[in-house]
Amino acid sequence: LEHLRATLDTTESSGPFIEGRWNHIPLEKPKLLQSVRRKLEWTWLQQRLRHSAAEELRAYMRSRHGSVVRAWRKALDPEGHGQVTRQQILQYCRVTDFPGNAKAAFAGMDQSELGHLSLEDLDRHAADDLATFRGQLLCGFGTLERAEKALRTQGGVLRARRSEE
């Protein structure tokens, strides 16, 4: 977006030309350029607002639940469906008295614009860590049920097993 804004920049030194690789094309309609610039600036501001609201909601979840993952598991997706809708996020924000812009926060996290979020949309690093942990459990125990049983029988501590050669 910044590159596009810079490309459409018309200063007095450049005259009525688009800078960059198209600088040989004169702009016959400066009002059209102004309109495009305003639209780009508005889009850029909306994206900044959405990103800022999304970060504010993540910080709110951390302060309220200790982590985004815990907010996901306890409040947003306790049944474990793997995704939440826009309506569920807005309801969470209403119920918990989130002070920010919930609609903008959702829009900032819904990069794919599908109308729902996964844990990866909320906290990509945590989702990656959990996927890695799950993979290690499956490699070590074969199933998550066996891993859970081992966890219960060993007093809540999983010990790494060495594979026998």
GROMACS .gro file of C-alpha atoms in nm:
model
  165
    1LEU     CA    1   0.000   0.000   0.000
    2GLU     CA    2   0.284   0.239   0.082
    3HIS     CA    3   0.441   0.164  -0.257
    4LEU     CA    4   0.111   0.238  -0.427
    5ARG     CA    5   0.073   0.563  -0.231
    6ALA     CA    6   0.427   0.663  -0.330
    7THR     CA    7   0.356   0.571  -0.691
    8LEU     CA    8   0.057   0.803  -0.701
    9ASP     CA    9   0.235   1.090  -0.529
   10THR     CA   10   0.234   1.410  -0.730
   11THR     CA   11   0.446   1.685  -0.593
   12GLU     CA   12   0.533   2.014  -0.757
   13SER     CA   13   0.870   1.879  -0.859
   14SER     CA   14   0.719   1.585  -1.043
   15GLY     CA   15   0.435   1.775  -1.203
   16PRO     CA   16   0.119   1.603  -1.319
   17PHE     CA   17   0.286   1.267  -1.375
   18ILE     CA   18   0.267   0.941  -1.190
   19GLU     CA   19   0.607   0.875  -1.039
   20GLY     CA   20   0.789   0.547  -1.072
   21ARG     CA   21   0.779   0.324  -1.376
   22TRP     CA   22   0.479   0.505  -1.528
   23ASN     CA   23   0.628   0.856  -1.505
   24HIS     CA   24   0.608   0.899  -1.881
   25ILE     CA   25   0.225   0.889  -1.871
   26PRO     CA   26   0.077   1.237  -1.820
   27LEU     CA   27  -0.233   1.257  -1.606
   28GLU     CA   28  -0.502   1.435  -1.799
   29LYS     CA   29  -0.743   1.431  -1.504
   30PRO     CA   30  -0.584   1.555  -1.180
   31LYS     CA   31  -0.919   1.530  -1.000
   32LEU     CA   32  -0.926   1.158  -1.073
   33LEU     CA   33  -0.580   1.129  -0.919
   34GLN     CA   34  -0.699   1.319  -0.610
   35SER     CA   35  -0.995   1.084  -0.582
   36VAL     CA   36  -0.771   0.778  -0.607
   37ARG     CA   37  -0.531   0.924  -0.351
   38ARG     CA   38  -0.816   0.995  -0.107
   39LYS     CA   39  -0.949   0.643  -0.154
   40LEU     CA   40  -0.603   0.495  -0.092
   41GLU     CA   41  -0.554   0.708   0.218
   42TRP     CA   42  -0.899   0.612   0.349
   43THR     CA   43  -0.828   0.242   0.287
   44TRP     CA   44  -0.491   0.275   0.457
   45LEU     CA   45  -0.649   0.446   0.759
   46GLN     CA   46  -0.919   0.177   0.782
   47GLN     CA   47  -0.654  -0.096   0.774
   48ARG     CA   48  -0.459   0.080   1.050
   49LEU     CA   49  -0.775   0.113   1.261
   50ARG     CA   50  -0.861  -0.254   1.214
   51HIS     CA   51  -0.508  -0.366   1.296
   52SER     CA   52  -0.498  -0.145   1.604
   53ALA     CA   53  -0.839  -0.267   1.724
   54ALA     CA   54  -0.734  -0.630   1.671
   55GLU     CA   55  -0.418  -0.576   1.877
   56GLU     CA   56  -0.626  -0.404   2.145
   57LEU     CA   57  -0.862  -0.704   2.162
   58ARG     CA   58  -0.567  -0.947   2.185
   59ALA     CA   59  -0.419  -0.742   2.470
   60TYR     CA   60  -0.761  -0.736   2.640
   61MET     CA   61  -0.784  -1.117   2.614
   62ARG     CA   62  -0.435  -1.153   2.762
   63SER     CA   63  -0.519  -0.923   3.054
   64ARG     CA   64  -0.853  -1.090   3.119
   65HIS     CA   65  -0.758  -1.457   3.064
   66GLY     CA   66  -0.379  -1.469   3.088
   67SER     CA   67  -0.332  -1.556   2.720
   68VAL     CA   68  -0.515  -1.550   2.390
   69VAL     CA   69  -0.514  -1.932   2.385
   70ARG     CA   70  -0.687  -1.947   2.722
   71ALA     CA   71  -0.947  -1.693   2.608
   72TRP     CA   72  -1.000  -1.907   2.299
   73ARG     CA   73  -1.042  -2.230   2.494
   74LYS     CA   74  -1.243  -2.096   2.788
   75ALA     CA   75  -1.458  -1.820   2.641
   76LEU     CA   76  -1.462  -1.822   2.262
   77ASP     CA   77  -1.451  -2.188   2.158
   78PRO     CA   78  -1.512  -2.401   2.469
   79GLU     CA   79  -1.674  -2.678   2.259
   80GLY     CA   80  -1.362  -2.707   2.042
   81HIS     CA   81  -1.517  -2.643   1.700
   82GLY     CA   82  -1.197  -2.477   1.580
   83GLN     CA   83  -1.357  -2.154   1.464
   84VAL     CA   84  -1.578  -1.874   1.588
   85THR     CA   85  -1.809  -1.647   1.394
   86ARG     CA   86  -1.820  -1.270   1.384
   87GLN     CA   87  -2.133  -1.283   1.598
   88GLN     CA   88  -1.955  -1.488   1.866
   89ILE     CA   89  -1.666  -1.239   1.879
   90LEU     CA   90  -1.907  -0.945   1.905
   91GLN     CA   91  -2.101  -1.124   2.180
   92TYR     CA   92  -1.777  -1.198   2.370
   93CYS     CA   93  -1.684  -0.830   2.348
   94ARG     CA   94  -2.028  -0.723   2.470
   95VAL     CA   95  -2.041  -0.972   2.759
   96THR     CA   96  -1.689  -0.891   2.879
   97ASP     CA   97  -1.728  -0.513   2.832
   98PHE     CA   98  -1.443  -0.484   2.582
   99PRO     CA   99  -1.383  -0.108   2.563
  100GLY     CA  100  -1.260  -0.102   2.203
  101ASN     CA  101  -1.418  -0.126   1.860
  102ALA     CA  102  -1.524  -0.493   1.837
  103LYS     CA  103  -1.632  -0.476   1.471
  104ALA     CA  104  -1.302  -0.324   1.365
  105ALA     CA  105  -1.113  -0.580   1.576
  106PHE     CA  106  -1.293  -0.866   1.404
  107ALA     CA  107  -1.227  -0.715   1.062
  108GLY     CA  108  -0.858  -0.675   1.151
  109MET     CA  109  -0.826  -1.042   1.244
  110ASP     CA  110  -1.041  -1.182   0.961
  111GLN     CA  111  -0.775  -1.142   0.692
  112SER     CA  112  -0.938  -1.403   0.469
  113GLU     CA  113  -1.276  -1.225   0.498
  114LEU     CA  114  -1.457  -1.557   0.550
  115GLY     CA  115  -1.667  -1.429   0.841
  116HIS     CA  116  -1.512  -1.658   1.100
  117LEU     CA  117  -1.184  -1.686   1.290
  118SER     CA  118  -0.960  -1.969   1.398
  119LEU     CA  119  -0.702  -1.964   1.676
  120GLU     CA  120  -0.443  -1.904   1.405
  121ASP     CA  121  -0.617  -1.577   1.316
  122LEU     CA  122  -0.602  -1.463   1.679
  123ASP     CA  123  -0.249  -1.579   1.767
  124ARG     CA  124  -0.049  -1.742   1.487
  125HIS     CA  125   0.256  -1.821   1.702
  126ALA     CA  126   0.054  -1.991   1.975
  127ALA     CA  127  -0.141  -2.190   1.714
  128ASP     CA  128   0.189  -2.304   1.558
  129ASP     CA  129   0.326  -2.402   1.900
  130LEU     CA  130   0.013  -2.600   1.981
  131ALA     CA  131   0.022  -2.776   1.643
  132THR     CA  132   0.387  -2.871   1.705
  133PHE     CA  133   0.303  -2.997   2.054
  134ARG     CA  134   0.012  -3.199   1.917
  135GLY     CA  135   0.239  -3.351   1.653
  136GLN     CA  136   0.493  -3.449   1.918
  137LEU     CA  137   0.222  -3.610   2.130
  138LEU     CA  138   0.098  -3.808   1.832
  139CYS     CA  139   0.451  -3.920   1.746
  140GLY     CA  140   0.525  -4.021   2.104
  141PHE     CA  141   0.194  -4.183   2.199
  142GLY     CA  142   0.014  -4.261   1.875
  143THR     CA  143  -0.312  -4.097   1.981
  144LEU     CA  144  -0.411  -3.800   2.193
  145GLU     CA  145  -0.613  -4.033   2.415
  146ARG     CA  146  -0.300  -4.234   2.502
  147ALA     CA  147  -0.110  -3.913   2.570
  148GLU     CA  148  -0.389  -3.796   2.803
  149LYS     CA  149  -0.393  -4.133   2.982
  150ALA     CA  150  -0.015  -4.119   3.028
  151LEU     CA  151  -0.045  -3.767   3.164
  152ARG     CA  152  -0.303  -3.877   3.420
  153THR     CA  153  -0.115  -4.186   3.532
  154GLN     CA  154   0.216  -4.002   3.567
  155GLY     CA  155   0.080  -3.735   3.800
  156GLY     CA  156   0.044  -3.465   3.536
  157VAL     CA  157   0.401  -3.491   3.405
  158LEU     CA  158   0.482  -3.626   3.063
  159ARG     CA  159   0.830  -3.759   3.030
  160ALA     CA  160   1.003  -3.783   2.698
  161ARG     CA  161   1.048  -4.141   2.584
  162ARG     CA  162   1.347  -4.244   2.386
  163SER     CA  163   1.264  -4.452   2.086
  164GLU     CA  164   1.418  -4.795   2.096
  165GLU     CA  165   1.641  -4.871   1.801
   0.00000   0.00000   0.00000
